[in-house]
Amino acid sequence: MRGAVALLALAAAPASPAALPPGSSYVALGSSYAAGARIGAPAPATPVRCGQTVNNYPRLVAARLHLELVDASCGGATTEHLLRAWDELPAQLDHLTPATRLVTVTIGGNDVHLVGDLARAECAPARDFAPPRCGPPPAPTAAEWTRLERNLAEVAREVRRRAPRARLVFVDYLDMLPARPCASVPYDAAGLAGAHATVRRLARVTAAVARRERATLLRAGALSRGHDSCSAEPYAVGRSDTGASWHPTAAGHAAIAAALVRLLGEAG
């Protein structure tokens, strides 16, 4: 078990992290990949537009470890929305206090328009001899990647400043992309290669920031192996008629939660 967790986590946390006793304060930050878009019932008393669900990974972890959860995650969020207010919503980091003992962060996909590009690329290949409805999306720019990395580092530093006793865990994105196209990921080879490149670079950037900022990394992307959108039990899906397209499934959130619980138990 320990070896399996080690493959998923890059541990660079403080040398003697405090334990997480029941009742500890846990703040979850992130985008729809943390909020749990359309995987279950909406979480009560939460902003409707954020799309938080009762079975997202933060709530599963909090229930398993008996933590007091403040879920600040919100669909559509970028790193800017962790750092600064977003219309009527305060900066997600404003939910931290000196009493916070655990912080998880799943963010970055919207900074490099990952979900939007995945959806747009779906219509790039011509089907049934009809012309494509839209062209392939442009790759994220160098400036977008630079801004993402800078903001992720600022998020980590703000967590340390605002909640110095907290364990900080970056949870990267589950990957729904298969090696070859299928019905739910109907890309041509070039489109699939471009999407893979963005997903892999996002994982590398997240890992690099976690390493430099002495945070812990849970490699959720690694959990996706054997569970891509074309598998029998996908952890994230491409085109979907039932759930949220291009997002994690309930099974994906459950897998992340189980890995986090194991990781936090070993770190304690």
PDB file of C-alpha atoms in Angstrom:
ATOM      1  CA  MET A   1       0.000   0.000   0.000  1.00  0.00           C
ATOM      2  CA  ARG A   2       2.777   2.420   0.901  1.00  0.00           C
ATOM      3  CA  GLY A   3       4.528   1.807  -2.391  1.00  0.00           C
ATOM      4  CA  ALA A   4       1.339   2.455  -4.340  1.00  0.00           C
ATOM      5  CA  VAL A   5       0.746   5.766  -2.592  1.00  0.00           C
ATOM      6  CA  ALA A   6       4.355   6.798  -3.148  1.00  0.00           C
ATOM      7  CA  LEU A   7       3.847   6.441  -6.890  1.00  0.00           C
ATOM      8  CA  LEU A   8       0.952   8.891  -6.729  1.00  0.00           C
ATOM      9  CA  ALA A   9       2.313  11.481  -4.329  1.00  0.00           C
ATOM     10  CA  LEU A  10       5.318  13.746  -4.444  1.00  0.00           C
ATOM     11  CA  ALA A  11       5.863  14.547  -0.787  1.00  0.00           C
ATOM     12  CA  ALA A  12       7.651  17.799  -0.093  1.00  0.00           C
ATOM     13  CA  ALA A  13       5.673  18.906   2.909  1.00  0.00           C
ATOM     14  CA  PRO A  14       7.189  20.377   6.095  1.00  0.00           C
ATOM     15  CA  ALA A  15       9.439  17.935   7.933  1.00  0.00           C
ATOM     16  CA  SER A  16       7.017  17.329  10.832  1.00  0.00           C
ATOM     17  CA  PRO A  17       3.454  17.888   9.667  1.00  0.00           C
ATOM     18  CA  ALA A  18       0.931  17.978  12.451  1.00  0.00           C
ATOM     19  CA  ALA A  19      -1.651  15.227  12.664  1.00  0.00           C
ATOM     20  CA  LEU A  20      -5.214  15.812  11.535  1.00  0.00           C
ATOM     21  CA  PRO A  21      -7.413  15.058  14.538  1.00  0.00           C
ATOM     22  CA  PRO A  22     -11.189  14.821  14.053  1.00  0.00           C
ATOM     23  CA  GLY A  23     -12.766  18.242  13.779  1.00  0.00           C
ATOM     24  CA  SER A  24      -9.763  19.812  12.058  1.00  0.00           C
ATOM     25  CA  SER A  25     -10.503  22.600   9.601  1.00  0.00           C
ATOM     26  CA  TYR A  26     -10.173  21.621   5.915  1.00  0.00           C
ATOM     27  CA  VAL A  27     -10.474  24.152   3.078  1.00  0.00           C
ATOM     28  CA  ALA A  28     -10.901  22.880  -0.493  1.00  0.00           C
ATOM     29  CA  LEU A  29      -9.918  25.215  -3.336  1.00  0.00           C
ATOM     30  CA  GLY A  30     -10.321  24.732  -7.046  1.00  0.00           C
ATOM     31  CA  SER A  31     -12.375  24.512 -10.212  1.00  0.00           C
ATOM     32  CA  SER A  32     -15.184  22.185 -11.311  1.00  0.00           C
ATOM     33  CA  TYR A  33     -12.725  19.270 -11.143  1.00  0.00           C
ATOM     34  CA  ALA A  34     -12.871  19.749  -7.359  1.00  0.00           C
ATOM     35  CA  ALA A  35     -16.483  20.944  -7.122  1.00  0.00           C
ATOM     36  CA  GLY A  36     -17.840  17.777  -8.756  1.00  0.00           C
ATOM     37  CA  ALA A  37     -19.827  18.991 -11.749  1.00  0.00           C
ATOM     38  CA  ARG A  38     -23.059  16.990 -12.141  1.00  0.00           C
ATOM     39  CA  ILE A  39     -21.854  13.851 -10.362  1.00  0.00           C
ATOM     40  CA  GLY A  40     -24.588  13.909  -7.708  1.00  0.00           C
ATOM     41  CA  ALA A  41     -27.061  16.072  -5.853  1.00  0.00           C
ATOM     42  CA  PRO A  42     -26.147  19.752  -5.461  1.00  0.00           C
ATOM     43  CA  ALA A  43     -24.529  20.539  -2.134  1.00  0.00           C
ATOM     44  CA  PRO A  44     -26.937  22.555   0.023  1.00  0.00           C
ATOM     45  CA  ALA A  45     -26.224  26.156   0.985  1.00  0.00           C
ATOM     46  CA  THR A  46     -23.587  26.628  -1.719  1.00  0.00           C
ATOM     47  CA  PRO A  47     -23.483  29.044  -4.687  1.00  0.00           C
ATOM     48  CA  VAL A  48     -25.592  27.484  -7.432  1.00  0.00           C
ATOM     49  CA  ARG A  49     -23.245  28.612 -10.185  1.00  0.00           C
ATOM     50  CA  CYS A  50     -20.293  26.814  -8.575  1.00  0.00           C
ATOM     51  CA  GLY A  51     -21.831  23.376  -9.126  1.00  0.00           C
ATOM     52  CA  GLN A  52     -20.629  21.754  -5.907  1.00  0.00           C
ATOM     53  CA  THR A  53     -22.072  18.294  -5.299  1.00  0.00           C
ATOM     54  CA  VAL A  54     -22.541  16.242  -2.157  1.00  0.00           C
ATOM     55  CA  ASN A  55     -20.150  13.513  -3.338  1.00  0.00           C
ATOM     56  CA  ASN A  56     -17.197  15.549  -4.590  1.00  0.00           C
ATOM     57  CA  TYR A  57     -13.789  14.465  -3.334  1.00  0.00           C
ATOM     58  CA  PRO A  58     -13.479  17.196  -0.658  1.00  0.00           C
ATOM     59  CA  ARG A  59     -16.741  16.088   0.971  1.00  0.00           C
ATOM     60  CA  LEU A  60     -15.797  12.407   0.783  1.00  0.00           C
ATOM     61  CA  VAL A  61     -12.447  13.117   2.441  1.00  0.00           C
ATOM     62  CA  ALA A  62     -14.026  15.310   5.112  1.00  0.00           C
ATOM     63  CA  ALA A  63     -16.609  12.636   5.937  1.00  0.00           C
ATOM     64  CA  ARG A  64     -14.019   9.849   6.093  1.00  0.00           C
ATOM     65  CA  LEU A  65     -11.601  11.800   8.319  1.00  0.00           C
ATOM     66  CA  HIS A  66     -14.278  13.681  10.307  1.00  0.00           C
ATOM     67  CA  LEU A  67     -12.983  17.095   9.255  1.00  0.00           C
ATOM     68  CA  GLU A  68     -14.805  20.420   9.251  1.00  0.00           C
ATOM     69  CA  LEU A  69     -14.951  21.290   5.558  1.00  0.00           C
ATOM     70  CA  VAL A  70     -15.128  24.706   3.946  1.00  0.00           C
ATOM     71  CA  ASP A  71     -15.546  23.979   0.242  1.00  0.00           C
ATOM     72  CA  ALA A  72     -14.616  27.091  -1.754  1.00  0.00           C
ATOM     73  CA  SER A  73     -14.303  25.283  -5.110  1.00  0.00           C
ATOM     74  CA  CYS A  74     -16.285  26.651  -8.040  1.00  0.00           C
ATOM     75  CA  GLY A  75     -16.889  25.592 -11.617  1.00  0.00           C
ATOM     76  CA  GLY A  76     -15.154  27.882 -14.090  1.00  0.00           C
ATOM     77  CA  ALA A  77     -12.597  29.116 -11.571  1.00  0.00           C
ATOM     78  CA  THR A  78      -9.061  29.994 -12.591  1.00  0.00           C
ATOM     79  CA  THR A  79      -6.051  30.643 -10.393  1.00  0.00           C
ATOM     80  CA  GLU A  80      -7.045  34.318 -10.408  1.00  0.00           C
ATOM     81  CA  HIS A  81     -10.247  33.398  -8.561  1.00  0.00           C
ATOM     82  CA  LEU A  82      -8.275  31.735  -5.787  1.00  0.00           C
ATOM     83  CA  LEU A  83      -6.245  34.905  -5.360  1.00  0.00           C
ATOM     84  CA  ARG A  84      -8.862  37.604  -5.969  1.00  0.00           C
ATOM     85  CA  ALA A  85     -12.623  38.147  -5.758  1.00  0.00           C
ATOM     86  CA  TRP A  86     -14.825  36.886  -8.608  1.00  0.00           C
ATOM     87  CA  ASP A  87     -17.952  39.011  -8.906  1.00  0.00           C
ATOM     88  CA  GLU A  88     -19.998  38.260  -5.774  1.00  0.00           C
ATOM     89  CA  LEU A  89     -17.611  35.512  -4.608  1.00  0.00           C
ATOM     90  CA  PRO A  90     -14.634  36.361  -2.397  1.00  0.00           C
ATOM     91  CA  ALA A  91     -11.194  35.073  -3.283  1.00  0.00           C
ATOM     92  CA  GLN A  92     -11.150  31.373  -2.451  1.00  0.00           C
ATOM     93  CA  LEU A  93      -8.064  31.909  -0.308  1.00  0.00           C
ATOM     94  CA  ASP A  94     -10.080  34.242   1.921  1.00  0.00           C
ATOM     95  CA  HIS A  95     -11.676  31.143   3.457  1.00  0.00           C
ATOM     96  CA  LEU A  96      -8.376  30.187   5.106  1.00  0.00           C
ATOM     97  CA  THR A  97      -7.650  31.036   8.733  1.00  0.00           C
ATOM     98  CA  PRO A  98      -4.717  30.330  11.067  1.00  0.00           C
ATOM     99  CA  ALA A  99      -6.761  27.371  12.355  1.00  0.00           C
ATOM    100  CA  THR A 100      -6.906  25.676   8.924  1.00  0.00           C
ATOM    101  CA  ARG A 101      -5.093  22.341   9.041  1.00  0.00           C
ATOM    102  CA  LEU A 102      -5.617  20.943   5.520  1.00  0.00           C
ATOM    103  CA  VAL A 103      -5.840  22.676   2.139  1.00  0.00           C
ATOM    104  CA  THR A 104      -6.373  20.885  -1.172  1.00  0.00           C
ATOM    105  CA  VAL A 105      -6.018  22.636  -4.521  1.00  0.00           C
ATOM    106  CA  THR A 106      -7.243  21.453  -7.928  1.00  0.00           C
ATOM    107  CA  ILE A 107      -6.880  24.346 -10.335  1.00  0.00           C
ATOM    108  CA  GLY A 108      -5.289  25.387 -13.604  1.00  0.00           C
ATOM    109  CA  GLY A 109      -7.333  23.771 -16.347  1.00  0.00           C
ATOM    110  CA  ASN A 110      -9.373  26.895 -17.003  1.00  0.00           C
ATOM    111  CA  ASP A 111      -6.219  29.037 -17.065  1.00  0.00           C
ATOM    112  CA  VAL A 112      -5.164  27.155 -20.194  1.00  0.00           C
ATOM    113  CA  HIS A 113      -8.795  26.712 -21.434  1.00  0.00           C
ATOM    114  CA  LEU A 114      -8.537  22.920 -21.124  1.00  0.00           C
ATOM    115  CA  VAL A 115     -12.222  22.010 -20.892  1.00  0.00           C
ATOM    116  CA  GLY A 116     -13.302  24.553 -23.493  1.00  0.00           C
ATOM    117  CA  ASP A 117     -10.661  23.341 -25.917  1.00  0.00           C
ATOM    118  CA  LEU A 118     -11.561  19.694 -25.342  1.00  0.00           C
ATOM    119  CA  ALA A 119     -15.164  20.477 -26.233  1.00  0.00           C
ATOM    120  CA  ARG A 120     -14.211  22.587 -29.248  1.00  0.00           C
ATOM    121  CA  ALA A 121     -11.798  20.016 -30.626  1.00  0.00           C
ATOM    122  CA  GLU A 122     -14.608  17.479 -30.661  1.00  0.00           C
ATOM    123  CA  CYS A 123     -16.147  19.158 -33.697  1.00  0.00           C
ATOM    124  CA  ALA A 124     -12.915  19.647 -35.630  1.00  0.00           C
ATOM    125  CA  PRO A 125     -12.895  16.394 -37.685  1.00  0.00           C
ATOM    126  CA  ALA A 126     -15.410  16.214 -40.515  1.00  0.00           C
ATOM    127  CA  ARG A 127     -18.089  13.547 -40.001  1.00  0.00           C
ATOM    128  CA  ASP A 128     -20.288  11.936 -42.641  1.00  0.00           C
ATOM    129  CA  PHE A 129     -18.565  14.051 -45.287  1.00  0.00           C
ATOM    130  CA  ALA A 130     -19.962  17.216 -43.707  1.00  0.00           C
ATOM    131  CA  PRO A 131     -17.654  20.180 -43.145  1.00  0.00           C
ATOM    132  CA  PRO A 132     -16.478  20.675 -39.576  1.00  0.00           C
ATOM    133  CA  ARG A 133     -18.516  23.138 -37.540  1.00  0.00           C
ATOM    134  CA  CYS A 134     -15.426  24.783 -36.054  1.00  0.00           C
ATOM    135  CA  GLY A 135     -11.688  24.691 -36.411  1.00  0.00           C
ATOM    136  CA  PRO A 136      -9.233  23.134 -33.974  1.00  0.00           C
ATOM    137  CA  PRO A 137      -8.608  25.316 -30.925  1.00  0.00           C
ATOM    138  CA  PRO A 138      -5.290  27.102 -30.608  1.00  0.00           C
ATOM    139  CA  ALA A 139      -2.789  25.743 -28.119  1.00  0.00           C
ATOM    140  CA  PRO A 140      -2.356  27.686 -24.859  1.00  0.00           C
ATOM    141  CA  THR A 141       0.117  30.517 -25.284  1.00  0.00           C
ATOM    142  CA  ALA A 142       3.469  30.822 -23.558  1.00  0.00           C
ATOM    143  CA  ALA A 143       2.107  33.787 -21.621  1.00  0.00           C
ATOM    144  CA  GLU A 144      -0.815  31.688 -20.338  1.00  0.00           C
ATOM    145  CA  TRP A 145       1.507  28.940 -19.134  1.00  0.00           C
ATOM    146  CA  THR A 146       3.785  31.484 -17.452  1.00  0.00           C
ATOM    147  CA  ARG A 147       0.871  33.172 -15.698  1.00  0.00           C
ATOM    148  CA  LEU A 148      -0.489  29.820 -14.534  1.00  0.00           C
ATOM    149  CA  GLU A 149       2.815  28.794 -12.977  1.00  0.00           C
ATOM    150  CA  ARG A 150       3.281  32.196 -11.323  1.00  0.00           C
ATOM    151  CA  ASN A 151      -0.232  32.145  -9.874  1.00  0.00           C
ATOM    152  CA  LEU A 152       0.071  28.570  -8.598  1.00  0.00           C
ATOM    153  CA  ALA A 153       3.221  29.561  -6.735  1.00  0.00           C
ATOM    154  CA  GLU A 154       1.461  32.593  -5.289  1.00  0.00           C
ATOM    155  CA  VAL A 155      -1.407  30.390  -4.129  1.00  0.00           C
ATOM    156  CA  ALA A 156       1.033  28.114  -2.301  1.00  0.00           C
ATOM    157  CA  ARG A 157       2.761  31.039  -0.612  1.00  0.00           C
ATOM    158  CA  GLU A 158      -0.544  32.573   0.431  1.00  0.00           C
ATOM    159  CA  VAL A 159      -1.632  29.267   1.962  1.00  0.00           C
ATOM    160  CA  ARG A 160       1.592  29.169   3.979  1.00  0.00           C
ATOM    161  CA  ARG A 161       1.119  32.772   5.090  1.00  0.00           C
ATOM    162  CA  ARG A 162      -2.541  32.535   5.996  1.00  0.00           C
ATOM    163  CA  ALA A 163      -2.580  28.993   7.387  1.00  0.00           C
ATOM    164  CA  PRO A 164       0.971  28.194   8.543  1.00  0.00           C
ATOM    165  CA  ARG A 165      -0.052  24.939  10.263  1.00  0.00           C
ATOM    166  CA  ALA A 166      -1.918  23.544   7.254  1.00  0.00           C
ATOM    167  CA  ARG A 167      -0.896  20.647   5.054  1.00  0.00           C
ATOM    168  CA  LEU A 168      -1.053  21.841   1.462  1.00  0.00           C
ATOM    169  CA  VAL A 169      -1.885  19.204  -1.150  1.00  0.00           C
ATOM    170  CA  PHE A 170      -2.057  19.946  -4.852  1.00  0.00           C
ATOM    171  CA  VAL A 171      -4.365  17.440  -6.575  1.00  0.00           C
ATOM    172  CA  ASP A 172      -3.779  17.455 -10.307  1.00  0.00           C
ATOM    173  CA  TYR A 173      -6.412  16.754 -12.953  1.00  0.00           C
ATOM    174  CA  LEU A 174      -7.896  13.366 -13.730  1.00  0.00           C
ATOM    175  CA  ASP A 175      -7.251  12.503 -17.384  1.00  0.00           C
ATOM    176  CA  MET A 176     -10.066  11.192 -19.562  1.00  0.00           C
ATOM    177  CA  LEU A 177      -8.013  10.987 -22.765  1.00  0.00           C
ATOM    178  CA  PRO A 178      -7.428   7.518 -24.247  1.00  0.00           C
ATOM    179  CA  ALA A 179      -4.565   6.433 -26.462  1.00  0.00           C
ATOM    180  CA  ARG A 180      -6.964   6.193 -29.428  1.00  0.00           C
ATOM    181  CA  PRO A 181     -10.293   7.878 -30.261  1.00  0.00           C
ATOM    182  CA  CYS A 182     -13.588   6.325 -29.225  1.00  0.00           C
ATOM    183  CA  ALA A 183     -17.241   7.411 -29.232  1.00  0.00           C
ATOM    184  CA  SER A 184     -16.855   9.763 -26.266  1.00  0.00           C
ATOM    185  CA  VAL A 185     -13.533  11.219 -27.503  1.00  0.00           C
ATOM    186  CA  PRO A 186     -14.052  11.447 -31.277  1.00  0.00           C
ATOM    187  CA  TYR A 187     -10.808  13.221 -32.147  1.00  0.00           C
ATOM    188  CA  ASP A 188      -8.552  12.625 -35.073  1.00  0.00           C
ATOM    189  CA  ALA A 189      -4.930  11.724 -34.259  1.00  0.00           C
ATOM    190  CA  ALA A 190      -3.713  15.324 -34.393  1.00  0.00           C
ATOM    191  CA  GLY A 191      -6.489  16.594 -32.123  1.00  0.00           C
ATOM    192  CA  LEU A 192      -5.914  13.840 -29.600  1.00  0.00           C
ATOM    193  CA  ALA A 193      -2.166  14.498 -29.566  1.00  0.00           C
ATOM    194  CA  GLY A 194      -2.733  18.202 -28.952  1.00  0.00           C
ATOM    195  CA  ALA A 195      -5.129  17.517 -26.075  1.00  0.00           C
ATOM    196  CA  HIS A 196      -2.672  15.050 -24.524  1.00  0.00           C
ATOM    197  CA  ALA A 197       0.063  17.678 -24.733  1.00  0.00           C
ATOM    198  CA  THR A 198      -1.982  20.219 -22.775  1.00  0.00           C
ATOM    199  CA  VAL A 199      -2.996  17.709 -20.091  1.00  0.00           C
ATOM    200  CA  ARG A 200       0.586  16.520 -19.626  1.00  0.00           C
ATOM    201  CA  ARG A 201       2.011  20.023 -19.463  1.00  0.00           C
ATOM    202  CA  LEU A 202      -0.600  21.033 -16.890  1.00  0.00           C
ATOM    203  CA  ALA A 203       0.489  18.068 -14.760  1.00  0.00           C
ATOM    204  CA  ARG A 204       4.170  19.018 -15.133  1.00  0.00           C
ATOM    205  CA  VAL A 205       3.553  22.634 -14.151  1.00  0.00           C
ATOM    206  CA  THR A 206       1.540  21.593 -11.100  1.00  0.00           C
ATOM    207  CA  ALA A 207       4.237  19.138 -10.046  1.00  0.00           C
ATOM    208  CA  ALA A 208       7.011  21.690 -10.489  1.00  0.00           C
ATOM    209  CA  VAL A 209       5.226  24.249  -8.316  1.00  0.00           C
ATOM    210  CA  ALA A 210       4.456  21.661  -5.631  1.00  0.00           C
ATOM    211  CA  ARG A 211       8.115  20.651  -5.537  1.00  0.00           C
ATOM    212  CA  ARG A 212       9.472  24.198  -5.376  1.00  0.00           C
ATOM    213  CA  GLU A 213       6.939  25.361  -2.796  1.00  0.00           C
ATOM    214  CA  ARG A 214       7.370  22.317  -0.545  1.00  0.00           C
ATOM    215  CA  ALA A 215       3.795  21.189  -0.959  1.00  0.00           C
ATOM    216  CA  THR A 216       2.506  17.659  -1.474  1.00  0.00           C
ATOM    217  CA  LEU A 217       1.302  16.482  -4.860  1.00  0.00           C
ATOM    218  CA  LEU A 218      -1.365  13.857  -5.390  1.00  0.00           C
ATOM    219  CA  ARG A 219      -1.015  12.682  -8.969  1.00  0.00           C
ATOM    220  CA  ALA A 220      -4.679  12.168  -9.792  1.00  0.00           C
ATOM    221  CA  GLY A 221      -3.726  11.866 -13.455  1.00  0.00           C
ATOM    222  CA  ALA A 222      -1.906   8.640 -12.589  1.00  0.00           C
ATOM    223  CA  LEU A 223      -5.096   7.284 -11.040  1.00  0.00           C
ATOM    224  CA  SER A 224      -6.706   7.597 -14.475  1.00  0.00           C
ATOM    225  CA  ARG A 225      -4.602   4.808 -16.004  1.00  0.00           C
ATOM    226  CA  GLY A 226      -7.010   2.115 -17.085  1.00  0.00           C
ATOM    227  CA  HIS A 227      -9.931   4.439 -16.305  1.00  0.00           C
ATOM    228  CA  ASP A 228      -9.952   6.835 -19.263  1.00  0.00           C
ATOM    229  CA  SER A 229     -13.116   7.895 -21.066  1.00  0.00           C
ATOM    230  CA  CYS A 230     -13.091   4.810 -23.286  1.00  0.00           C
ATOM    231  CA  SER A 231     -12.761   2.313 -20.416  1.00  0.00           C
ATOM    232  CA  ALA A 232     -15.448   0.258 -18.695  1.00  0.00           C
ATOM    233  CA  GLU A 233     -15.175   2.377 -15.531  1.00  0.00           C
ATOM    234  CA  PRO A 234     -14.057   5.878 -16.528  1.00  0.00           C
ATOM    235  CA  TYR A 235     -12.800   8.259 -13.859  1.00  0.00           C
ATOM    236  CA  ALA A 236     -13.396  11.172 -16.234  1.00  0.00           C
ATOM    237  CA  VAL A 237     -15.460  11.331 -19.404  1.00  0.00           C
ATOM    238  CA  GLY A 238     -15.332  13.058 -22.744  1.00  0.00           C
ATOM    239  CA  ARG A 239     -18.636  13.706 -24.507  1.00  0.00           C
ATOM    240  CA  SER A 240     -21.444  12.728 -22.136  1.00  0.00           C
ATOM    241  CA  ASP A 241     -25.229  12.662 -22.427  1.00  0.00           C
ATOM    242  CA  THR A 242     -25.760  12.071 -18.707  1.00  0.00           C
ATOM    243  CA  GLY A 243     -23.046  13.851 -16.722  1.00  0.00           C
ATOM    244  CA  ALA A 244     -20.854  16.850 -17.344  1.00  0.00           C
ATOM    245  CA  SER A 245     -18.859  16.427 -20.557  1.00  0.00           C
ATOM    246  CA  TRP A 246     -15.066  16.593 -20.198  1.00  0.00           C
ATOM    247  CA  HIS A 247     -15.196  16.220 -16.403  1.00  0.00           C
ATOM    248  CA  PRO A 248     -14.555  13.615 -13.678  1.00  0.00           C
ATOM    249  CA  THR A 249     -17.175  11.034 -12.794  1.00  0.00           C
ATOM    250  CA  ALA A 250     -18.417  10.089  -9.335  1.00  0.00           C
ATOM    251  CA  ALA A 251     -16.040   7.111  -9.496  1.00  0.00           C
ATOM    252  CA  GLY A 252     -13.168   9.489 -10.241  1.00  0.00           C
ATOM    253  CA  HIS A 253     -13.940  11.646  -7.224  1.00  0.00           C
ATOM    254  CA  ALA A 254     -14.189   8.531  -5.049  1.00  0.00           C
ATOM    255  CA  ALA A 255     -10.777   7.352  -6.289  1.00  0.00           C
ATOM    256  CA  ILE A 256      -9.189  10.717  -5.499  1.00  0.00           C
ATOM    257  CA  ALA A 257     -10.757  10.729  -2.039  1.00  0.00           C
ATOM    258  CA  ALA A 258      -9.473   7.239  -1.269  1.00  0.00           C
ATOM    259  CA  ALA A 259      -5.956   8.146  -2.420  1.00  0.00           C
ATOM    260  CA  LEU A 260      -6.009  11.345  -0.344  1.00  0.00           C
ATOM    261  CA  VAL A 261      -7.133   9.501   2.773  1.00  0.00           C
ATOM    262  CA  ARG A 262      -4.303   6.992   2.333  1.00  0.00           C
ATOM    263  CA  LEU A 263      -1.791   9.761   1.691  1.00  0.00           C
ATOM    264  CA  LEU A 264      -2.840  11.797   4.725  1.00  0.00           C
ATOM    265  CA  GLY A 265      -2.804   8.707   6.898  1.00  0.00           C
ATOM    266  CA  GLU A 266       0.761   7.875   5.883  1.00  0.00           C
ATOM    267  CA  ALA A 267       1.903  11.478   6.289  1.00  0.00           C
ATOM    268  CA  GLY A 268       0.473  11.543   9.804  1.00  0.00           C
TER     269      GLY A 268
END
